[in-house]
XYZ file of C-alpha atoms in Angstrom:
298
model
C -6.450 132.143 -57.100
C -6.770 134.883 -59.406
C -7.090 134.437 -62.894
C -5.444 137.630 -65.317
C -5.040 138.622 -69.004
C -2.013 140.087 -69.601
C -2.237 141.072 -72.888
C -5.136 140.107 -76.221
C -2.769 136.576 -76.468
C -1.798 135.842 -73.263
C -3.484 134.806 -70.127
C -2.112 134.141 -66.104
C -2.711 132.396 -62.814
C -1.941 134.222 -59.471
C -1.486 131.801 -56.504
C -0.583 132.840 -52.994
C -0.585 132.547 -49.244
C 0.459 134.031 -46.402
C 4.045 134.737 -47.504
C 4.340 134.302 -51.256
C 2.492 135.543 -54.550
C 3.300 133.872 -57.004
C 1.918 134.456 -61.302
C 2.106 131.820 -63.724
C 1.658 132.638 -67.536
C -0.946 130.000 -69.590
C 2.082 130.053 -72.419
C 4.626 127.534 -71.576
C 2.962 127.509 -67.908
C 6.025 129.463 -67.095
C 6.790 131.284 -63.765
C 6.481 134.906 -64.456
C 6.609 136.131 -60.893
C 7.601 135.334 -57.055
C 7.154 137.920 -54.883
C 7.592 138.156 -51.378
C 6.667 141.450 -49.490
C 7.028 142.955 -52.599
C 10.428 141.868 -53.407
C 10.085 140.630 -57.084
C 12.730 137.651 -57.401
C 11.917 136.125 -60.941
C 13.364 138.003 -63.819
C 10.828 140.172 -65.309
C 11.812 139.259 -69.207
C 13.171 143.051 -70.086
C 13.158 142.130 -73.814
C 16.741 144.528 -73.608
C 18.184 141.576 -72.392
C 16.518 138.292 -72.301
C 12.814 138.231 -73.266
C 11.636 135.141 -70.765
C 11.384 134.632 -66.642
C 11.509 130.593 -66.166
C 10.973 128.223 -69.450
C 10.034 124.767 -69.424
C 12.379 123.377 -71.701
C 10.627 119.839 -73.157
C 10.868 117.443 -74.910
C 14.971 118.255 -75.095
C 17.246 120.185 -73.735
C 19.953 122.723 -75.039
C 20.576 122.751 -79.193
C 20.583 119.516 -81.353
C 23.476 119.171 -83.429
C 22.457 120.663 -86.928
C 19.073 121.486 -85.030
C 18.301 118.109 -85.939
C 17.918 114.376 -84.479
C 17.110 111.390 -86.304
C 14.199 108.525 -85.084
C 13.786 105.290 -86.518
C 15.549 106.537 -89.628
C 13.639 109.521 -89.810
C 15.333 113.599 -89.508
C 13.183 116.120 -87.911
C 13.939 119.435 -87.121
C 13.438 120.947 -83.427
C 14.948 124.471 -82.250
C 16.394 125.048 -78.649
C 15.389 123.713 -75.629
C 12.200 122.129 -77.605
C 8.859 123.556 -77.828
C 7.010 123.518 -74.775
C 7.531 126.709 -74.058
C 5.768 128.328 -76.995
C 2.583 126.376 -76.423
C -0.059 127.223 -74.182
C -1.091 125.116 -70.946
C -4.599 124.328 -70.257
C -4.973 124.583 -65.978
C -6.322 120.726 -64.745
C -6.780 121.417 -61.200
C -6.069 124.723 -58.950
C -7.069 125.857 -55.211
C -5.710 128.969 -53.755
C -2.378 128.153 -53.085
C -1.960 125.652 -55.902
C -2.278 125.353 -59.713
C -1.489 122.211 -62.210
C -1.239 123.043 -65.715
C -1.302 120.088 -68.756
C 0.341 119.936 -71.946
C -0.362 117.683 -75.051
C 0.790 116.788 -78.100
C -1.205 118.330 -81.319
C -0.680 118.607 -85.408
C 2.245 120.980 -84.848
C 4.276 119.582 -82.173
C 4.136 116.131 -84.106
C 6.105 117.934 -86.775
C 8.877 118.357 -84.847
C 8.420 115.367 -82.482
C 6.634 112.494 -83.298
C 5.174 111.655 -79.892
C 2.621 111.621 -78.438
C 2.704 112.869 -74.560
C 1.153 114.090 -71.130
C 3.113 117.183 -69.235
C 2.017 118.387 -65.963
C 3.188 120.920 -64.003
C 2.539 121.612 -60.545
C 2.952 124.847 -58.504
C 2.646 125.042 -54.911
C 3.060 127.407 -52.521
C 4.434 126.456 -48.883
C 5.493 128.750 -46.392
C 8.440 130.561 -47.725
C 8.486 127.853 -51.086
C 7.817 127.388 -54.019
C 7.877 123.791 -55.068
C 7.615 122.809 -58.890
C 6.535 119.570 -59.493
C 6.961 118.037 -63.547
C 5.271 114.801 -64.489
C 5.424 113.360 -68.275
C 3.228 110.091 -68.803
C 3.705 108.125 -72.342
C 0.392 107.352 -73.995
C 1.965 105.651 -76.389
C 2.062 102.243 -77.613
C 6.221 102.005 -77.750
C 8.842 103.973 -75.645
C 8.700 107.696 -76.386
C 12.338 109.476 -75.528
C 12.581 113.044 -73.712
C 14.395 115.073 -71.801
C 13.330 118.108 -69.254
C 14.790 120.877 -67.563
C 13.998 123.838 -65.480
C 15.153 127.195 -66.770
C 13.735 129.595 -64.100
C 15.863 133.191 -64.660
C 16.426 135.215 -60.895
C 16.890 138.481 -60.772
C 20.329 139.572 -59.355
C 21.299 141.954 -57.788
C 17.968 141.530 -56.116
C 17.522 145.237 -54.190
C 18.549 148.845 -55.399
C 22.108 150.297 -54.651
C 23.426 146.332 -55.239
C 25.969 144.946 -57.943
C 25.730 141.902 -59.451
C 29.383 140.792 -59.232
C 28.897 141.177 -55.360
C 26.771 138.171 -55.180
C 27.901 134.569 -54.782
C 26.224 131.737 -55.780
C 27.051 128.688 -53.066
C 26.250 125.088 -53.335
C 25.725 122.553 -51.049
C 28.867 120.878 -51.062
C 32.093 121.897 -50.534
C 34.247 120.909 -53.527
C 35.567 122.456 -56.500
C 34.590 120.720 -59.620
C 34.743 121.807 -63.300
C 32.551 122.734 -65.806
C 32.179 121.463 -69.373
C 32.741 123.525 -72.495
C 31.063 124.021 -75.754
C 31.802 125.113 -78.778
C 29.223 127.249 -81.098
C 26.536 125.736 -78.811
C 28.576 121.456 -78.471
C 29.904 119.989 -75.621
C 33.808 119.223 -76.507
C 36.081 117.147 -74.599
C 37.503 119.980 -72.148
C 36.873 121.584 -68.726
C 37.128 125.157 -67.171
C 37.542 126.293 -63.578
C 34.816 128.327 -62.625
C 35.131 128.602 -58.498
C 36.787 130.962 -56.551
C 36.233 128.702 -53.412
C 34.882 124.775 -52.916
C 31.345 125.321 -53.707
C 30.962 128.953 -54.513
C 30.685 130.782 -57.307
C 31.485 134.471 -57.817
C 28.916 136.280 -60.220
C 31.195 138.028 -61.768
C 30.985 140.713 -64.472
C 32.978 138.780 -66.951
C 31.655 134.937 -65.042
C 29.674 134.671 -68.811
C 31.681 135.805 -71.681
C 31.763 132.231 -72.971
C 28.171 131.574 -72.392
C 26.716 129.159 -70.159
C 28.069 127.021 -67.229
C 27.642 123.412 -67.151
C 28.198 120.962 -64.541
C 28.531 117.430 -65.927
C 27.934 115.491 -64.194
C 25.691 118.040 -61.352
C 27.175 117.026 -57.559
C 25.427 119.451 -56.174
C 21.703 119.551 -54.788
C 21.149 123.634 -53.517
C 22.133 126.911 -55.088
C 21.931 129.858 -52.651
C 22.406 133.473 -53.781
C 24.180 135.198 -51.150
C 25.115 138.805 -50.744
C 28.759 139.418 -49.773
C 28.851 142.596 -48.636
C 26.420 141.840 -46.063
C 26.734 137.809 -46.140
C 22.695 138.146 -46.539
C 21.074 134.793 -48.515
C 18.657 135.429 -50.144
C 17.182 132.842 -52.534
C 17.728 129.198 -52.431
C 17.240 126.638 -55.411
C 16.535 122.748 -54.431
C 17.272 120.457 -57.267
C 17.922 117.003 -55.743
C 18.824 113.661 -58.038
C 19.283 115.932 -61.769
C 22.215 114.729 -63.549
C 22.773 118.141 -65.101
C 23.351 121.253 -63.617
C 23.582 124.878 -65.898
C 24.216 128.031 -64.449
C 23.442 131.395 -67.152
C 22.641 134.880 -67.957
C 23.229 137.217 -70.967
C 26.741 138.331 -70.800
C 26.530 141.173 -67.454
C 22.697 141.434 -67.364
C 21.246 141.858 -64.296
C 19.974 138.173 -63.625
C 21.135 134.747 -63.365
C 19.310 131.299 -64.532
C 20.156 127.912 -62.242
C 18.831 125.565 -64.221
C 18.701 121.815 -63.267
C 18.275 119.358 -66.274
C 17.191 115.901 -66.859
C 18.981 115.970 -70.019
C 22.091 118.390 -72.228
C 22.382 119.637 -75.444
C 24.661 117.056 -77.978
C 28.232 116.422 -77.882
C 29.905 117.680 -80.979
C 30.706 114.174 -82.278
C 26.997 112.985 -81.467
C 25.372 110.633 -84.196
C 21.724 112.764 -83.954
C 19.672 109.502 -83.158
C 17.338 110.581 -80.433
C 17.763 107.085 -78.311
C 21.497 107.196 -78.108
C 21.626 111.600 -76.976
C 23.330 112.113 -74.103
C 20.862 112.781 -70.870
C 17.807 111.263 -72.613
C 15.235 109.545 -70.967
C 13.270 106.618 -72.467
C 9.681 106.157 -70.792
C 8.076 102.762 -71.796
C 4.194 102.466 -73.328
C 2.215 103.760 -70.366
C 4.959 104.448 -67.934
C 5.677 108.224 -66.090
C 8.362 109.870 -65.403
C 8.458 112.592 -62.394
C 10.703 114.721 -60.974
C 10.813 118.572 -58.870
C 12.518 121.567 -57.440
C 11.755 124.043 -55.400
C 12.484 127.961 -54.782
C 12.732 128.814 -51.355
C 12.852 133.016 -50.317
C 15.240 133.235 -46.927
């Protein structure tokens, strides 16, 4: 395992083995590359488009309503997807083809989230996979309420001379099922028809206009991008037993984020107390909660 600084700020991990590299950034222990003979397959965070490859979004999910939630009569403030991501990761335990990374709470965290918590993230490399393990553990002396999602960001079309709108994304069941809409950033009450076959997904130019896709409940437990002029897969996403499912990019940019969520951003009509949110998960004094996915290069 190599050990990098990418810039005065910022430091990274490099794991590998005999088929994979991948680099993991100390800042939000997020996946900033998976390469496999060269082939870059993560997002590389062009700032044009989308500034980030794979954020750990913890302790919630999506935006509160009024960026706000209330606890035990209390309102705090939190922005997007948490804070996780913005914080570094101090690395617990690594070998060459494996690195854990830990998270706790400090002074500024408890502003927004009054907590405090354990988050561990695993990356290993097997064979042709990469397999992402999350564990939070509650130190605390009541039940602390979370929610966690993967936000890893592929890049698509993945080879020169390719389109986007020429790749499908197909799951691993063969039904047709809806996904829920929002409006200005709230789930509401109403569905949209997003596949062109049972189980497939075209990524079209246009697939985006209204922002992300949601699948709510998530029936589905593989993602696979595949090429259609050549009916070549090329990535597959594992994501068994998460409730949520959200599929995004920026409008026609040239990647596409599966994300699988423990956890969703608030209904519209949502009361903002933090033990009633949709998706959350309460962990009792002492208790952990664990979960995984995996990227596997075909």
């Amino acid at each position: 395992m190599a050990t990098t600084r990418v810039n005065a700020q910022q430091t990274s991990y490099t794991i590998s083995n005999e088929k994979l590299t991948a680099t993991i950034l100390a800042k939000g222990a997020e996946l900033a590359s998976l390469k496999s003979d060269s082939l870059e397959y993560i997002w590389q965070a062009d700032p044009n488009y989308w500034n980030r490859h794979a954020p750990i979004l913890f302790p919630i999910v999506g935006p509160l309503k009024d960026k706000e939630y209330i606890l035990n009569g209390k309102t705090y403030s939190m922005p997007q997807h948490g804070f996780a991501r913005d914080y570094d990761f101090k690395v617990i335990k690594k070998s060459p083809n494996a690195i854990t990374f830990e998270q706790q709470a400090n002074t500024e965290t408890k502003k927004m989230y009054p907590f405090d918590y354990v988050l561990q993230i695993k990356y290993t490399l097997k064979g042709n996979t990469l397999q992402v393990n999350y564990t939070v553990k509650n130190p605390n002396s009541d039940t602390m309420y979370f929610s966690l999602g993967a936000h890893p960001a592929f890049n698509c079309p993945f080879e020169p001379g390719q389109n986007r709108h020429d790749y499908d994304l197909v799951f691993d069941k063969k039904i047709k099922t809806k996904t829920k809409n929002k409006n200005d950033g709230l789930y509401i009450d109403d569905y949209s028809e997003v596949m062109n076959a049972p189980g497939e997904i075209n990524i079209s130019d246009t697939l985006f206009d209204e922002g992300s896709l949601t699948f709510n409940p998530n029936p589905f437990s593989t993602a696979t991008f595949v090429y259609k002029p050549t009916n070549k897969k090329y990535l597959k996403v594992t994501f068994r037993n998460y409730p949520y499912l959200g599929i995004w990019s920026a409008g026609n940019s040239p990647f596409v984020c599966v994300e699988p969520w423990h956890g969703i951003s608030d209904n519209y009509d949502h009361n903002k107390k933090l033990e009633q949110k949709e998706g959350i998960i309460p962990l009792k004094a002492s208790r952990v909660f664990q979960c995984n996915f995996s990227i596997q290069i075909l």
